């Protein structure tokens, strides 16, 4: 099957199987962000505060969308032994896995940047240049989280428990951007240091993800099923 047809198949399958979960988690993100988002946006009167808030916001959106779009179909395939087929095909398994998750990553990136732009328009004080770093950091984190989680979950047995933990973590993370901004306004955190740390974490996630998927152990994939 040609790569383009395979991508189209994964794209349509991802949307069809995850639409309900995606809608629920999308509502969760918007509720958490908008319930007091207006108050937080009025506090973003400096470049540092703006970039930290938008970095955290885009990382949260990327995390939530990637989880909602990919993890339910992944669990079905893993429990049925679907990924064993990738190990016996002549193609490199890492390339096949990247083709499979690419539609999810593209949708996640577009929604991450789209929601970031919506909040940028709503912010009373902002400059276009302030949004560049959050968009780069949010994109790197989204890519890294998707690829790294795929590589890890292929090689562990207790996937359902990890999925529950990742799901519950959304309820915690959804308030982090607002709390961080309020803490920085009070002087509890340094905006520049927080921006550097978040950007570095995003870059490390992306690097670790692509290294992990290149080094997947076929033996662990089989034993974890």
Tab-separated table of C-alpha atoms in Angstrom:
chain	number	residue	atom	x	y	z
A	1	UNK	CA	0.000	0.000	0.000
A	2	UNK	CA	1.356	3.425	-0.908
A	3	UNK	CA	2.339	5.760	1.886
A	4	UNK	CA	-0.262	8.368	0.903
A	5	UNK	CA	-3.101	5.819	1.004
A	6	UNK	CA	-1.847	4.464	4.313
A	7	UNK	CA	-1.774	7.966	5.789
A	8	UNK	CA	-5.310	8.641	4.553
A	9	UNK	CA	-6.511	5.374	6.083
A	10	UNK	CA	-4.964	6.206	9.459
A	11	UNK	CA	-6.346	9.750	9.284
A	12	UNK	CA	-9.958	8.682	8.688
A	13	UNK	CA	-9.729	5.842	11.209
A	14	UNK	CA	-8.339	8.144	13.888
A	15	UNK	CA	-11.150	10.649	13.489
A	16	UNK	CA	-13.896	8.029	13.303
A	17	UNK	CA	-12.829	6.033	16.360
A	18	UNK	CA	-11.977	8.953	18.635
A	19	UNK	CA	-14.582	11.609	17.909
A	20	UNK	CA	-16.513	11.168	21.198
A	21	UNK	CA	-13.415	11.088	23.396
A	22	UNK	CA	-11.977	14.039	21.489
A	23	UNK	CA	-15.143	16.089	22.042
A	24	UNK	CA	-15.176	15.373	25.777
A	25	UNK	CA	-11.530	16.208	26.324
A	26	UNK	CA	-11.772	19.244	24.067
A	27	UNK	CA	-14.597	20.534	26.253
A	28	UNK	CA	-12.468	19.909	29.335
A	29	UNK	CA	-9.601	22.006	27.980
A	30	UNK	CA	-11.853	24.874	26.945
A	31	UNK	CA	-13.701	24.812	30.271
A	32	UNK	CA	-10.500	24.905	32.269
A	33	UNK	CA	-8.970	27.621	30.103
A	34	UNK	CA	-11.976	29.901	29.649
A	35	UNK	CA	-13.654	29.554	33.059
A	36	UNK	CA	-11.295	32.210	34.430
A	37	UNK	CA	-9.176	32.782	31.347
A	38	UNK	CA	-10.306	36.365	30.907
A	39	UNK	CA	-8.922	37.315	34.312
A	40	UNK	CA	-5.596	35.641	33.556
A	41	UNK	CA	-5.262	37.240	30.131
A	42	UNK	CA	-5.502	40.717	31.667
A	43	UNK	CA	-2.406	39.911	33.746
A	44	UNK	CA	-0.223	39.169	30.706
A	45	UNK	CA	1.267	42.651	30.562
A	46	UNK	CA	4.862	41.553	29.923
A	47	UNK	CA	6.650	39.332	27.437
A	48	UNK	CA	7.723	36.856	30.124
A	49	UNK	CA	4.231	36.330	31.551
A	50	UNK	CA	2.738	36.062	28.075
A	51	UNK	CA	5.214	33.459	26.874
A	52	UNK	CA	4.976	31.275	29.982
A	53	UNK	CA	1.174	31.241	29.883
A	54	UNK	CA	0.995	30.485	26.161
A	55	UNK	CA	3.717	27.844	26.362
A	56	UNK	CA	1.824	26.024	29.112
A	57	UNK	CA	-1.479	26.470	27.305
A	58	UNK	CA	-0.182	25.004	24.039
A	59	UNK	CA	1.567	22.146	25.833
A	60	UNK	CA	-1.704	21.316	27.604
A	61	UNK	CA	-3.711	21.426	24.373
A	62	UNK	CA	-1.159	19.277	22.550
A	63	UNK	CA	-1.143	16.753	25.405
A	64	UNK	CA	-4.938	16.535	25.581
A	65	UNK	CA	-5.624	16.362	21.857
A	66	UNK	CA	-2.911	13.767	21.245
A	67	UNK	CA	-4.216	11.626	24.096
A	68	UNK	CA	-7.850	11.854	22.991
A	69	UNK	CA	-7.163	11.145	19.328
A	70	UNK	CA	-4.678	8.312	19.616
A	71	UNK	CA	-4.834	6.355	22.860
A	72	UNK	CA	-8.258	4.691	22.461
A	73	UNK	CA	-7.433	3.225	19.012
A	74	UNK	CA	-3.952	2.316	20.241
A	75	UNK	CA	-5.324	0.208	23.107
A	76	UNK	CA	-7.551	-1.740	20.713
A	77	UNK	CA	-4.662	-2.468	18.365
A	78	UNK	CA	-2.235	-3.418	21.115
A	79	UNK	CA	-4.609	-5.835	22.840
A	80	UNK	CA	-5.363	-7.527	19.510
A	81	UNK	CA	-1.666	-8.032	18.710
A	82	UNK	CA	-1.844	-5.733	15.687
A	83	UNK	CA	1.636	-4.312	16.221
A	84	UNK	CA	3.212	-7.750	15.889
A	85	UNK	CA	2.606	-7.376	12.146
A	86	UNK	CA	4.973	-4.412	12.007
A	87	UNK	CA	7.772	-6.622	13.301
A	88	UNK	CA	7.522	-9.170	10.472
A	89	UNK	CA	7.168	-6.736	7.585
A	90	UNK	CA	10.282	-5.843	5.555
A	91	UNK	CA	9.823	-2.140	6.329
A	92	UNK	CA	11.506	-0.505	9.311
A	93	UNK	CA	8.945	-0.707	12.202
A	94	UNK	CA	9.782	2.838	13.306
A	95	UNK	CA	8.797	4.189	9.872
A	96	UNK	CA	5.483	2.321	9.947
A	97	UNK	CA	4.765	3.638	13.435
A	98	UNK	CA	5.550	7.200	12.358
A	99	UNK	CA	3.171	6.842	9.399
A	100	UNK	CA	0.479	5.599	11.787
A	101	UNK	CA	0.801	8.403	14.326
A	102	UNK	CA	1.501	11.208	11.825
A	103	UNK	CA	-2.197	12.106	11.241
A	104	UNK	CA	-2.715	12.421	14.990
A	105	UNK	CA	0.355	14.622	15.354
A	106	UNK	CA	-0.690	16.878	12.470
A	107	UNK	CA	-4.192	17.360	13.885
A	108	UNK	CA	-2.750	17.999	17.345
A	109	UNK	CA	-0.304	20.580	16.011
A	110	UNK	CA	-2.978	22.431	14.040
A	111	UNK	CA	-5.330	22.556	17.020
A	112	UNK	CA	-2.524	23.539	19.390
A	113	UNK	CA	-1.478	26.463	17.214
A	114	UNK	CA	-5.083	27.355	16.381
A	115	UNK	CA	-6.130	27.615	20.022
A	116	UNK	CA	-2.960	29.566	20.746
A	117	UNK	CA	-3.915	32.078	18.044
A	118	UNK	CA	-7.438	32.392	19.459
A	119	UNK	CA	-6.071	33.239	22.893
A	120	UNK	CA	-3.517	35.593	21.320
A	121	UNK	CA	-6.340	37.552	19.697
A	122	UNK	CA	-8.172	37.714	23.043
A	123	UNK	CA	-5.129	38.974	24.950
A	124	UNK	CA	-5.420	42.755	25.581
A	125	UNK	CA	-1.644	43.333	25.374
A	126	UNK	CA	0.455	41.250	22.995
A	127	UNK	CA	2.950	41.394	20.158
A	128	UNK	CA	3.220	38.907	17.321
A	129	UNK	CA	6.863	38.184	18.157
A	130	UNK	CA	5.847	37.040	21.650
A	131	UNK	CA	3.922	34.118	20.153
A	132	UNK	CA	6.823	32.608	18.174
A	133	UNK	CA	8.554	30.841	21.073
A	134	UNK	CA	5.325	29.382	22.554
A	135	UNK	CA	4.339	28.020	19.139
A	136	UNK	CA	7.746	26.381	18.687
A	137	UNK	CA	7.777	25.007	22.230
A	138	UNK	CA	4.186	23.800	22.058
A	139	UNK	CA	4.844	22.100	18.726
A	140	UNK	CA	7.972	20.342	19.971
A	141	UNK	CA	6.204	19.142	23.104
A	142	UNK	CA	3.231	17.823	21.116
A	143	UNK	CA	5.473	15.889	18.736
A	144	UNK	CA	7.650	14.584	21.545
A	145	UNK	CA	4.772	13.508	23.767
A	146	UNK	CA	3.021	11.659	20.947
A	147	UNK	CA	6.060	9.758	19.706
A	148	UNK	CA	7.564	9.067	23.152
A	149	UNK	CA	4.304	7.788	24.622
A	150	UNK	CA	3.797	5.507	21.609
A	151	UNK	CA	7.287	4.036	21.960
A	152	UNK	CA	6.910	3.475	25.706
A	153	UNK	CA	3.394	2.047	25.649
A	154	UNK	CA	4.327	-0.445	22.958
A	155	UNK	CA	6.888	-1.939	25.320
A	156	UNK	CA	5.020	-2.050	28.644
A	157	UNK	CA	2.340	-4.484	29.769
A	158	UNK	CA	0.100	-2.399	32.028
A	159	UNK	CA	-1.019	0.060	29.361
A	160	UNK	CA	-4.545	0.569	30.664
A	161	UNK	CA	-3.326	1.750	34.063
A	162	UNK	CA	-0.920	4.198	32.445
A	163	UNK	CA	-3.720	5.482	30.210
A	164	UNK	CA	-5.921	6.134	33.246
A	165	UNK	CA	-3.085	8.024	34.941
A	166	UNK	CA	-2.482	10.136	31.829
A	167	UNK	CA	-6.202	10.864	31.576
A	168	UNK	CA	-6.519	11.937	35.219
A	169	UNK	CA	-3.418	14.090	34.839
A	170	UNK	CA	-5.360	16.305	32.431
A	171	UNK	CA	-7.633	17.424	35.288
A	172	UNK	CA	-4.531	18.566	37.187
A	173	UNK	CA	-2.708	20.195	34.285
A	174	UNK	CA	-5.721	22.158	33.060
A	175	UNK	CA	-5.292	24.715	35.868
A	176	UNK	CA	-1.499	24.973	35.771
A	177	UNK	CA	-1.237	27.894	33.276
A	178	UNK	CA	-3.453	30.113	35.432
A	179	UNK	CA	-1.704	29.217	38.692
A	180	UNK	CA	1.730	29.787	37.169
A	181	UNK	CA	0.794	33.270	35.952
A	182	UNK	CA	-0.675	34.208	39.322
A	183	UNK	CA	2.468	32.930	41.048
A	184	UNK	CA	4.736	34.957	38.753
A	185	UNK	CA	2.652	38.095	39.299
A	186	UNK	CA	3.247	37.649	43.042
A	187	UNK	CA	6.969	37.161	42.415
A	188	UNK	CA	7.090	33.457	43.271
A	189	UNK	CA	8.542	32.437	39.890
A	190	UNK	CA	10.880	34.048	37.374
A	191	UNK	CA	9.163	34.337	33.954
A	192	UNK	CA	12.445	34.144	32.044
A	193	UNK	CA	13.597	31.050	33.941
A	194	UNK	CA	10.192	29.383	33.530
A	195	UNK	CA	10.205	30.103	29.784
A	196	UNK	CA	13.693	28.636	29.390
A	197	UNK	CA	12.798	25.526	31.410
A	198	UNK	CA	9.565	24.889	29.503
A	199	UNK	CA	11.264	25.358	26.141
A	200	UNK	CA	14.079	23.030	27.177
A	201	UNK	CA	11.601	20.405	28.390
A	202	UNK	CA	9.743	20.596	25.074
A	203	UNK	CA	12.952	20.136	23.086
A	204	UNK	CA	13.996	17.191	25.281
A	205	UNK	CA	10.602	15.545	24.801
A	206	UNK	CA	10.928	15.835	21.031
A	207	UNK	CA	14.486	14.463	21.010
A	208	UNK	CA	13.670	11.630	23.424
A	209	UNK	CA	10.594	10.686	21.428
A	210	UNK	CA	12.348	10.272	18.117
A	211	UNK	CA	15.271	8.438	19.710
A	212	UNK	CA	12.903	6.089	21.562
A	213	UNK	CA	10.888	5.143	18.502
A	214	UNK	CA	14.082	4.379	16.588
A	215	UNK	CA	15.210	1.997	19.345
A	216	UNK	CA	12.047	-0.002	19.979
A	217	UNK	CA	12.801	-3.551	21.114
A	218	UNK	CA	10.769	-6.167	19.164
A	219	UNK	CA	11.153	-8.583	22.075
A	220	UNK	CA	9.595	-6.120	24.518
A	221	UNK	CA	6.730	-5.392	22.135
A	222	UNK	CA	5.887	-9.096	21.916
A	223	UNK	CA	6.292	-9.793	25.641
A	224	UNK	CA	4.175	-6.789	26.649
A	225	UNK	CA	1.129	-7.930	24.657
